[in-house]
Amino acid sequence: MSEGRSTSIGGVINRLERIPQVFAIELNNLSSLDRPRSLNRSSQYQGFLLLLEWVMIVGGLLILTVTEEFNPTIPFSALLLVSAFTLRGVRTGAFITRTGLEVAWGIFLFSALVSTAVAYNSGTALLQFYRILAACVIYYSMVSCSDKQLLWLAAGFLGAAACLAIYWPLQHDFSVLPGKLPVITNGGLWINAHLHKIPGPSIHNNVAAGTLALSIPFGLACIWVSLRQRRRGLLFFSTACTLVVCAGLFLTSSRGAWLAVGGTASLAALVWLQQRLSLPAGKRFLYWLLAFLLGAAMLGSLLVSASPDQVLGQVPGADGAFQSRIRLWSQGLSIARDYPFTGSGLMTYWMVHSVYAMPINVPYIAHSHNTFLQVWIEQGLLGVIALMLAALAVLGWSWKAVTRGFAPAWGWTGLAALTIAFLHGLVDVVFYVERTLPLVGLPLGFAYLLNRVPGAQPQNPAIGMTSQQKRFLGILLLVTCLSALIANHRQLLSLWYSNIGAVMQSRVELASFDPAQPEQSGLDGIRQTADLLGAESAFEKALQWNSTNRTSLQRLAQIYLSRGKYTEALSSMRTAWEAGYQDEITRFLYSDALVAGGQLEEAASILGGLSWAGYRLHYQAWYRYWLTQDYARAANAWRTVLILEPENRDAANWLHKAEEELK
């Protein structure tokens, strides 16, 4: 009994002795609870800043996308975008997050700013610049988001794309613009007949297709995440939206978007196969080299079995006629040559192409059907350099992920979407000149996540070089550039002056030209009355440095022809012809000068093989000569048309009228 009491008393004493220890443990627990609360407050604060940041971005995007014309609300979108970018810096503690694209973004934005300044349509160009700025802001917001935030952004974009997939067929009239396949046309007609049409702005099928194709990788990624996390609601939403997007993409009849999705799926299969094979580092390069050679062989066999025009297809112009992509690209290269340093200006292709590359007095086609050529034309060489730097950076991210054997799923998602946009951009321009341009920042931001390694922070290691090697490389690069400048200074100065002259000419002429009323505000009349002394002086300086500068000879000939200085025009174009220039624009302008000089047979021989040569000359005979009562040259022009097209009854009738006036 006493022994039991002593045992119980000892137990009580032991418990009493442990009270301070328990109290200390509980105190530590309480203090540890304070840390999560502070962390929660910080997390809530960060979440609020992120929400506010994206509210500003979405607000800016809404302002930029609801209109195609500049209006007083557009500068407010720039304020929202800059505020969002600043807020991101506050949220992350870094004004600029180092991603490897800073130089590319800087050059691209600078070239876009220069192109905005030189554009003849300053309001539309400024709207385009703000859209480019929006893409940059979206990119830097993406790279600083967590996986959970990325999931919400991907799901939001997928939902918006699904809404577009529903809106487009309900807004599109399939009886006027049928699909490429009978099943698409029949399905579209059924939709038009049984479902209510949604009022709203018209969206081109290729623009809708580009956005829908871009969202497919995000839909598949959301499905994969929902399966891994067993989130049934997200799974249902992602699956339904992805199916709707695929159906909408099919209805758009955009073969370029279909091929882009198919090509990206093939590349994804190659990546998956490489990972399944577990190839050693030495054989991965051979694996991808073999894949590239097989792809090149398949493309080569396709080009051999069919003409390039059949492979690439044709594009419709404003008159409903079709033109080959190769010819359109060739005309685009001639414009890029005219504006190598500054570009023609943002959103100027529509008129610059028709007036200076075809050349006709009415707009013909909205863009060059190649995104990268479009950037070259409108932003010059700096824009191209920026794209090349960005492409090299993305290839570096991709190669590191492939050789590592693993990368975050969201990184692969962004790369797949970026690949779709790249492949589609080879045959069309679905983002750069459209209101959807800011979306480019979305896949680019996701693709950057390929750099993320589990358990480590994103890194951008510099090339392992000593300071002496860097100094030597810098000196070598500087000497090479200086040598090239000295050796080619005459050609470069000539190109610079011709670029300045072309900018001054297009700003004066196209700002005053109304394409809706080409007869009332014709280019001939503008060139006769407008002050083009600055442009002419720049062209003459260019010819002093290089007497065969093609741009200067062609642009001066256009001015001379419009002013009735036919001898000077013939002299300029004969110089260009004898210098070996036989491109389309040279042939058109040289033949114009020959017709004005009465050398009809030579003019017809030069025009032989050029499509719409007869149509263009027929129209020119009317507006340049007939309306100004120059009946002799009008008759010469219609005689040349009949040499090219002997069955042209309309030209024969007008020739008869001109001959009657000459009697």
XYZ file of C-alpha atoms in Angstrom:
663
model
C 0.000 0.000 0.000
C 2.712 2.411 0.988
C 4.674 1.246 -2.020
C 1.757 2.105 -4.320
C 1.407 5.520 -2.715
C 5.071 6.274 -3.214
C 4.782 5.238 -6.858
C 1.795 7.511 -7.452
C 3.478 10.389 -5.638
C 6.595 9.894 -7.768
C 4.490 9.968 -10.927
C 2.867 13.227 -9.865
C 6.265 14.735 -9.136
C 7.499 13.661 -12.563
C 4.483 15.274 -14.213
C 5.057 18.478 -12.234
C 8.690 18.506 -13.318
C 7.621 18.176 -16.961
C 5.263 21.167 -16.828
C 7.974 23.732 -17.690
C 9.107 21.564 -20.598
C 5.560 21.183 -21.917
C 4.984 24.904 -21.450
C 8.150 25.655 -23.398
C 7.098 23.311 -26.185
C 3.662 24.897 -26.383
C 5.230 28.345 -26.347
C 7.439 27.353 -29.249
C 4.416 26.026 -31.064
C 2.595 29.312 -30.518
C 5.564 31.284 -31.796
C 5.789 29.001 -34.816
C 2.144 29.699 -35.521
C 2.954 33.380 -35.840
C 5.245 32.715 -38.795
C 2.640 31.071 -41.018
C 0.259 33.901 -40.198
C 2.800 36.445 -41.372
C 3.519 34.283 -44.351
C -0.194 34.040 -45.050
C -0.470 37.806 -44.859
C 2.446 38.122 -47.280
C 0.894 35.518 -49.563
C -2.429 37.328 -49.489
C -0.667 40.604 -50.261
C 1.188 39.010 -53.168
C -2.049 37.493 -54.427
C -3.779 40.869 -54.281
C -0.945 42.507 -56.230
C -1.062 39.744 -58.839
C -4.831 40.108 -59.184
C -4.531 43.878 -59.555
C -1.733 43.424 -62.069
C -3.811 41.156 -64.284
C -6.891 43.347 -63.946
C -4.791 46.172 -65.390
C -3.463 43.928 -68.168
C -6.922 42.677 -69.120
C -8.263 46.239 -69.015
C -5.511 47.403 -71.337
C -6.134 44.473 -73.683
C -9.851 45.221 -73.865
C -9.143 48.796 -74.910
C -6.656 47.642 -77.563
C -8.795 44.856 -79.030
C -12.245 46.419 -79.324
C -11.104 48.815 -82.052
C -9.005 48.854 -85.200
C -8.710 52.638 -85.230
C -6.886 54.977 -82.891
C -9.153 56.800 -80.439
C -8.651 58.932 -77.290
C -8.912 55.883 -74.991
C -5.872 54.147 -76.507
C -3.255 56.083 -74.445
C -5.096 54.984 -71.300
C -4.321 51.372 -72.253
C -0.620 52.258 -72.296
C -0.977 53.721 -68.806
C -2.598 50.501 -67.586
C 0.117 48.352 -69.161
C 2.968 50.418 -67.716
C 1.254 50.363 -64.308
C 0.900 46.582 -64.501
C 4.579 46.227 -65.397
C 5.559 48.462 -62.471
C 3.292 46.512 -60.132
C 4.960 43.293 -61.247
C 8.300 44.805 -60.264
C 6.931 45.636 -56.806
C 5.479 42.142 -56.462
C 8.647 40.309 -57.500
C 11.223 42.745 -56.155
C 12.904 42.993 -59.567
C 12.060 45.603 -62.175
C 13.395 43.378 -64.973
C 13.485 39.617 -64.549
C 16.496 38.176 -66.340
C 15.176 35.641 -68.818
C 17.579 35.859 -71.733
C 15.169 37.838 -73.928
C 15.927 41.324 -72.605
C 18.129 42.308 -75.563
C 15.645 40.882 -78.065
C 12.709 42.684 -76.451
C 14.693 45.928 -76.228
C 15.688 45.885 -79.898
C 12.203 44.890 -81.016
C 10.500 47.637 -79.013
C 13.044 50.208 -80.206
C 12.556 49.239 -83.852
C 8.783 49.323 -83.348
C 9.068 52.821 -81.886
C 11.132 53.978 -84.872
C 8.628 52.383 -87.242
C 5.814 54.185 -85.446
C 7.601 57.493 -85.972
C 8.113 56.952 -89.725
C 4.646 55.544 -90.492
C 2.345 57.680 -92.618
C -0.661 56.601 -90.499
C 0.602 57.594 -87.063
C -2.575 56.729 -85.137
C -2.855 53.163 -86.416
C 0.902 52.681 -85.990
C 0.709 53.833 -82.370
C -2.126 51.373 -81.725
C 0.087 48.612 -83.111
C 3.002 49.709 -80.912
C 0.843 49.512 -77.792
C -0.155 45.966 -78.764
C 3.511 45.010 -79.027
C 4.065 46.597 -75.624
C 1.162 44.541 -74.253
C 2.806 41.325 -75.482
C 5.998 42.285 -73.621
C 4.108 43.066 -70.398
C 2.231 39.750 -70.576
C 5.494 37.873 -71.089
C 7.170 39.319 -67.995
C 4.046 38.772 -65.918
C 3.958 35.128 -66.993
C 7.548 34.299 -66.044
C 7.006 35.336 -62.422
C 3.844 33.294 -61.801
C 3.577 30.133 -59.692
C 2.253 26.827 -61.030
C -1.155 27.432 -59.453
C -1.367 30.872 -61.024
C -0.275 29.452 -64.367
C -3.079 26.900 -64.168
C -5.663 29.626 -63.675
C -4.233 31.691 -66.530
C -4.157 28.694 -68.861
C -7.731 27.775 -67.950
C -8.847 31.370 -68.469
C -7.256 31.527 -71.916
C -8.787 28.165 -72.801
C -12.228 29.391 -71.740
C -11.852 32.566 -73.808
C -10.788 30.493 -76.824
C -13.848 28.272 -76.387
C -16.048 31.380 -76.434
C -14.338 32.432 -79.669
C -14.942 28.953 -81.118
C -18.664 29.426 -80.431
C -18.805 33.064 -81.523
C -17.040 32.702 -84.868
C -19.356 30.171 -86.616
C -22.431 31.935 -85.227
C -21.170 35.200 -86.686
C -19.787 33.827 -89.975
C -21.969 33.552 -93.105
C -21.103 30.209 -94.723
C -23.306 30.932 -97.743
C -21.078 33.865 -98.712
C -17.737 32.391 -97.593
C -18.039 28.587 -97.690
C -15.547 26.217 -96.123
C -12.712 24.415 -97.865
C -14.490 21.051 -97.477
C -18.145 20.166 -98.226
C -18.663 18.838 -94.710
C -17.567 22.193 -93.276
C -19.840 24.151 -95.589
C -22.829 21.905 -94.856
C -22.216 22.119 -91.125
C -21.832 25.882 -91.307
C -25.034 26.288 -93.308
C -26.891 24.206 -90.718
C -25.529 26.477 -87.968
C -26.614 29.591 -89.895
C -30.087 28.160 -90.441
C -30.839 26.819 -86.955
C -28.876 28.998 -84.536
C -29.236 32.695 -83.818
C -26.540 34.913 -85.326
C -24.454 36.796 -82.786
C -23.964 40.481 -83.635
C -20.464 41.841 -83.294
C -17.229 42.582 -85.125
C -16.267 40.286 -87.971
C -13.199 38.110 -87.385
C -11.228 36.670 -90.279
C -11.201 32.887 -90.314
C -7.386 32.715 -90.253
C -7.216 35.068 -87.267
C -9.772 32.970 -85.383
C -7.944 29.793 -86.386
C -4.613 31.131 -85.148
C -6.035 31.894 -81.709
C -7.877 28.567 -81.479
C -4.821 26.575 -82.549
C -2.728 28.424 -79.970
C -5.090 27.341 -77.175
C -5.039 23.599 -77.917
C -1.778 22.876 -76.008
C -3.181 24.763 -73.013
C -6.341 22.658 -73.135
C -4.350 19.426 -73.194
C -2.147 20.673 -70.344
C -5.187 21.545 -68.220
C -6.611 18.069 -68.850
C -3.318 16.473 -67.815
C -3.084 18.558 -64.625
C -6.701 17.805 -63.687
C -6.091 14.068 -64.113
C -2.968 14.160 -61.951
C -4.638 16.220 -59.238
C -7.979 14.376 -59.560
C -9.958 17.570 -60.023
C -13.172 16.504 -61.715
C -14.543 19.995 -62.225
C -11.387 21.168 -63.960
C -11.293 17.957 -66.007
C -14.840 18.481 -67.271
C -14.210 22.159 -68.038
C -10.896 21.522 -69.822
C -12.186 18.595 -71.859
C -15.346 20.417 -72.938
C -13.469 23.591 -73.881
C -10.786 21.685 -75.791
C -13.385 19.783 -77.816
C -15.228 23.018 -78.602
C -11.957 24.667 -79.656
C -11.051 21.756 -81.956
C -14.505 21.869 -83.555
C -14.223 25.619 -84.074
C -10.744 25.231 -85.579
C -12.098 22.680 -88.043
C -14.919 25.019 -89.094
C -12.492 27.868 -89.875
C -11.067 25.887 -92.832
C -7.620 27.322 -92.103
C -5.234 24.810 -93.651
C -2.251 26.746 -92.324
C -3.503 26.336 -88.752
C -4.280 22.650 -89.316
C -0.777 22.015 -90.654
C 0.752 23.983 -87.772
C -1.060 21.817 -85.213
C -0.100 18.655 -87.108
C 3.543 19.697 -87.402
C 3.715 20.547 -83.704
C 2.169 17.189 -82.812
C 4.858 15.470 -84.904
C 7.624 17.356 -83.097
C 6.046 16.503 -79.744
C 6.024 12.840 -80.753
C 9.737 13.058 -81.570
C 10.471 14.554 -78.139
C 8.418 11.841 -76.444
C 10.201 9.114 -78.425
C 13.616 10.498 -77.520
C 12.739 10.432 -73.831
C 11.354 6.905 -74.105
C 14.542 5.706 -75.783
C 16.686 7.272 -73.016
C 19.383 8.172 -75.517
C 22.791 9.161 -74.143
C 23.949 12.723 -74.626
C 26.157 11.842 -77.578
C 23.335 10.285 -79.583
C 20.683 12.942 -78.980
C 22.258 15.283 -81.507
C 22.365 12.505 -84.108
C 18.735 11.679 -83.343
C 17.587 15.228 -84.055
C 19.891 15.571 -87.063
C 18.338 12.441 -88.548
C 14.843 13.766 -87.841
C 15.723 17.061 -89.542
C 17.152 15.307 -92.605
C 14.065 13.105 -92.922
C 11.805 16.150 -92.700
C 13.876 18.010 -95.298
C 13.769 14.974 -97.596
C 9.977 14.760 -97.299
C 9.603 18.470 -98.052
C 12.017 18.204 -100.983
C 10.133 15.282 -102.498
C 6.904 17.245 -102.128
C 8.386 20.231 -103.951
C 9.726 17.967 -106.708
C 6.416 16.170 -107.225
C 4.457 19.453 -107.289
C 5.287 23.075 -108.025
C 6.029 25.412 -105.105
C 2.856 27.349 -105.921
C 0.794 24.180 -105.562
C 2.468 23.310 -102.265
C 2.210 26.791 -100.744
C -1.142 27.647 -102.289
C -2.475 30.968 -103.497
C -4.004 33.916 -101.673
C -6.965 36.038 -102.804
C -6.550 39.735 -103.438
C -9.005 42.599 -103.142
C -10.275 41.977 -106.689
C -11.017 38.319 -105.966
C -8.137 37.118 -108.149
C -5.580 34.727 -106.698
C -1.853 35.343 -106.449
C 0.868 32.882 -105.552
C 2.528 33.240 -102.185
C 5.967 33.123 -103.802
C 5.183 36.132 -105.971
C 3.713 37.957 -102.988
C 6.851 37.238 -100.966
C 9.029 38.459 -103.835
C 7.110 41.736 -103.875
C 7.498 41.948 -100.106
C 11.263 41.580 -100.386
C 11.352 44.516 -102.791
C 9.585 46.674 -100.184
C 11.960 45.502 -97.453
C 14.847 46.581 -99.682
C 13.385 50.102 -99.889
C 13.277 50.535 -96.083
C 16.219 48.495 -94.700
C 17.009 50.647 -91.659
C 13.674 52.027 -90.486
C 11.059 49.773 -92.020
C 8.082 51.185 -93.885
C 6.248 51.812 -90.601
C 3.842 49.804 -88.485
C 0.583 48.876 -90.239
C 1.671 50.413 -93.564
C 1.975 47.287 -95.715
C -1.561 47.551 -97.088
C -0.824 50.696 -99.100
C 2.973 50.571 -99.415
C 2.755 47.189 -101.132
C 0.150 48.200 -103.703
C 1.608 51.631 -104.542
C 5.331 50.858 -104.579
C 5.599 47.117 -105.287
C 2.819 46.321 -107.747
C 2.409 49.348 -108.531
C -1.292 50.211 -108.608
C -3.355 52.962 -107.032
C -5.693 50.805 -104.962
C -4.922 48.583 -101.940
C -4.649 44.945 -102.948
C -3.865 42.751 -99.952
C -3.633 43.376 -96.205
C -0.384 41.559 -95.391
C 2.446 39.511 -96.874
C 1.205 36.106 -95.646
C 4.479 35.567 -93.814
C 4.894 36.961 -90.308
C 8.661 37.257 -90.429
C 8.676 38.999 -93.815
C 5.976 41.329 -92.498
C 8.207 42.311 -89.565
C 11.137 42.848 -91.940
C 9.033 45.131 -94.138
C 7.502 47.231 -91.367
C 10.342 47.268 -88.792
C 13.431 46.831 -90.938
C 16.577 44.904 -90.125
C 16.410 45.684 -86.405
C 13.080 43.884 -86.155
C 14.553 40.871 -87.950
C 17.607 40.846 -85.674
C 15.339 40.923 -82.618
C 13.334 37.966 -83.938
C 16.533 36.014 -84.608
C 17.820 36.663 -81.088
C 14.491 35.574 -79.609
C 14.483 32.438 -81.757
C 18.006 31.543 -80.618
C 16.995 32.007 -76.981
C 13.924 29.775 -77.350
C 15.983 27.144 -79.167
C 18.463 27.267 -76.293
C 15.685 26.716 -73.743
C 14.308 23.851 -75.815
C 17.647 22.136 -76.332
C 18.492 22.325 -72.618
C 15.124 20.780 -71.775
C 15.550 18.028 -74.356
C 19.089 17.165 -73.280
C 18.118 17.324 -69.581
C 15.377 14.809 -70.205
C 12.825 16.652 -68.076
C 11.201 20.068 -67.791
C 8.028 21.493 -66.255
C 4.865 20.548 -68.119
C 3.911 24.192 -68.481
C 7.197 24.816 -70.288
C 6.399 22.134 -72.857
C 2.923 23.645 -73.191
C 4.325 27.070 -74.007
C 6.836 25.607 -76.455
C 4.091 23.668 -78.255
C 1.911 26.781 -78.527
C 4.877 28.849 -79.698
C 5.702 26.217 -82.334
C 2.125 26.340 -83.614
C 2.332 30.129 -83.912
C 5.720 29.860 -85.659
C 4.596 27.276 -88.226
C 1.355 29.125 -88.915
C 3.318 32.359 -89.269
C 5.341 30.896 -92.141
C 2.310 31.037 -94.439
C 0.115 33.692 -92.818
C 0.088 36.729 -90.509
C -2.434 35.955 -87.779
C -1.001 37.884 -84.836
C 1.406 40.617 -85.930
C -1.049 42.867 -87.780
C -4.145 41.789 -85.865
C -5.765 42.694 -82.560
C -4.608 39.295 -81.229
C -0.933 40.381 -81.274
C -0.626 40.638 -77.433
C -1.340 36.902 -77.159
C 2.201 36.208 -78.395
C 3.468 37.024 -74.905
C 1.443 34.154 -73.432
C 3.144 31.118 -75.067
C 6.504 32.875 -74.903
C 6.138 33.288 -71.142
C 5.122 29.666 -70.684
C 8.006 28.484 -72.901
C 10.477 30.252 -70.608
C 9.452 27.808 -67.880
C 11.533 25.173 -69.677
C 14.401 26.710 -67.676
C 12.807 25.776 -64.368
C 14.432 22.798 -62.674
C 12.619 21.126 -59.752
C 14.221 22.249 -56.498
C 16.183 25.062 -58.113
C 15.590 28.620 -59.211
C 15.485 29.491 -62.921
C 18.968 30.205 -64.116
C 20.457 31.752 -67.210
C 24.113 30.771 -67.010
C 26.445 32.869 -69.052
C 28.815 31.387 -71.589
C 31.899 30.151 -69.802
C 34.561 32.561 -71.069
C 37.452 34.273 -69.400
C 37.695 38.064 -69.388
C 40.609 37.855 -71.816
C 38.576 35.726 -74.229
C 35.645 38.135 -74.005
C 37.952 41.086 -74.657
C 39.492 39.358 -77.661
C 36.071 38.429 -79.042
C 34.834 42.007 -78.597
C 37.870 43.477 -80.363
C 37.520 40.952 -83.195
C 33.843 41.785 -83.620
C 34.552 45.531 -83.567
C 37.338 45.241 -86.150
C 35.146 43.096 -88.392
C 32.254 45.564 -88.243
C 34.500 48.574 -88.882
C 36.161 46.815 -91.814
C 32.780 45.975 -93.325
C 31.589 49.567 -92.862
C 34.707 51.012 -94.487
C 34.638 48.553 -97.384
C 30.948 49.126 -98.127
C 30.491 52.715 -96.961
C 29.316 53.973 -100.362
C 26.616 51.315 -100.663
C 25.536 51.796 -97.053
C 25.296 55.573 -97.385
C 23.344 55.135 -100.594
C 20.943 52.736 -98.871
C 20.536 55.149 -95.966
C 19.621 58.093 -98.188
C 17.259 55.999 -100.318
C 15.612 54.717 -97.123
C 15.116 58.292 -95.892
C 13.771 59.327 -99.284
C 11.341 56.400 -99.395
C 10.047 57.261 -95.911
C 9.579 60.925 -96.817
C 7.839 60.023 -100.068
C 5.413 57.529 -98.540
C 4.600 59.860 -95.629
C 3.708 62.696 -98.023
C 1.916 60.658 -100.683
C 0.016 58.067 -98.684
C -1.081 60.435 -95.926
C -2.948 62.455 -98.583
C -4.199 59.510 -100.625
C -7.722 58.160 -100.166
C -7.862 54.596 -101.536
C -11.662 54.714 -101.452
C -11.599 57.523 -104.035
C -8.454 56.978 -106.141
C -9.715 59.190 -108.981
C -10.444 62.203 -106.764
C -7.213 61.930 -104.732
C -5.040 60.149 -107.268
C -1.333 59.702 -106.716
C -0.524 61.508 -109.956
C -2.304 64.601 -108.690
C -0.641 64.351 -105.284
C 2.812 64.037 -106.837
C 2.148 67.058 -109.031
C 1.167 69.324 -106.134
C 2.745 67.908 -102.953
C 6.139 68.965 -101.628
C 8.423 66.050 -102.478
C 11.640 68.074 -102.609
C 13.006 66.376 -99.493
C 12.407 62.905 -100.900
C 13.847 63.825 -104.308
C 16.928 65.343 -102.676
C 17.499 62.182 -100.629
C 17.162 59.998 -103.741
C 19.649 62.164 -105.629
C 22.140 61.925 -102.756
C 21.712 58.160 -102.795
C 22.538 58.113 -106.513
C 25.653 60.193 -105.868
C 26.976 57.408 -103.652
C 25.701 54.616 -105.898
C 24.493 55.533 -109.381
C 22.531 52.284 -109.691
C 20.601 52.469 -106.423
C 17.449 50.609 -107.400
C 15.078 52.238 -104.911
C 16.082 55.765 -105.930
C 15.812 55.039 -109.653
C 12.381 53.463 -109.272
C 10.931 56.064 -106.896
C 12.178 58.991 -109.007
C 10.730 57.348 -112.119
C 7.337 57.101 -110.416
C 7.448 60.806 -109.573
C 8.568 61.724 -113.108
C 5.815 59.644 -114.730
C 3.142 61.253 -112.570
C 4.429 64.733 -113.435
C 4.662 64.059 -117.162
C 8.473 64.087 -117.230
C 8.614 61.033 -119.453
C 12.144 61.562 -120.776
C 13.583 61.690 -117.241
C 11.538 58.635 -116.255
C 12.824 56.677 -119.255
C 16.409 57.657 -118.426
C 16.070 56.463 -114.817
C 14.497 53.144 -115.725
C 16.894 52.486 -118.579
C 19.746 52.905 -116.096
C 18.070 50.407 -113.762
C 17.439 47.969 -116.608
C 21.012 48.149 -117.880
C 22.264 47.636 -114.303
C 20.627 44.210 -114.401
C 17.469 44.904 -112.399
C 14.622 42.921 -113.935
C 12.256 42.582 -110.999
C 8.524 43.203 -111.366
C 8.515 46.841 -110.334
C 11.380 47.639 -112.731
C 9.572 45.927 -115.614
C 6.329 47.779 -114.909
C 7.920 51.215 -114.591
C 10.267 50.711 -117.546
C 7.354 49.673 -119.745
C 5.352 52.710 -118.551
C 8.172 54.990 -119.676
C 8.508 53.153 -123.003
C 4.775 53.427 -123.689
C 4.883 57.150 -122.936
C 7.801 57.432 -125.373
C 5.999 55.498 -128.117
C 8.165 52.340 -127.973
C 5.238 49.942 -127.821
C 6.778 46.680 -129.034
C 9.656 46.879 -126.555
C 7.230 47.736 -123.765
C 5.039 44.735 -124.608
C 8.043 42.390 -124.681
C 9.116 43.560 -121.220
C 5.602 43.077 -119.827
C 5.256 39.585 -121.282
C 4.497 36.981 -118.619
C 3.409 39.444 -115.930
C -0.088 38.841 -114.650
C -2.529 41.778 -114.720
C -0.032 43.736 -116.893
C -2.751 44.399 -119.458
C -5.340 45.288 -116.820
C -2.960 47.706 -115.108
C -1.964 49.425 -118.357
C -5.600 49.620 -119.458
C -6.537 51.403 -116.231
C -3.465 53.638 -116.446
C -4.383 54.711 -119.990
C -7.679 55.985 -118.661
C -6.680 57.797 -115.448
C -3.219 59.090 -116.460
C -3.798 59.985 -120.113
C -7.487 59.990 -121.030
C -8.636 62.114 -118.083
C -5.844 64.634 -118.793
C -6.760 64.658 -122.517
C -3.404 63.197 -123.551
C -5.114 61.110 -126.224
C -1.937 60.184 -128.117
C -0.374 58.447 -125.130
C -3.736 56.956 -124.171
C -3.908 55.412 -127.634
C -0.340 54.101 -127.262
C -1.243 52.483 -123.951
C -4.325 50.748 -125.373
C -2.350 49.594 -128.431
C 0.154 47.990 -126.053
C -2.701 46.311 -124.187
C -3.917 44.839 -127.484
C -0.427 43.522 -128.236
C -0.555 41.695 -124.899
C -4.242 40.749 -125.117
C -5.467 40.779 -128.738
C -8.975 39.706 -127.665
C -9.489 42.575 -125.238
C -12.620 44.213 -126.681
C -12.788 46.897 -124.020
C -9.279 48.134 -124.862
C -10.169 48.099 -128.573
C -13.239 50.255 -127.942
C -11.262 52.783 -125.907
C -8.536 52.840 -128.552
C -11.179 53.700 -131.136
C -12.404 56.567 -128.927
C -8.861 57.888 -128.501
C -8.218 57.756 -132.244
C -11.460 59.630 -132.834
C -10.298 62.359 -130.463
C -6.993 62.627 -132.350
C -8.688 63.263 -135.681
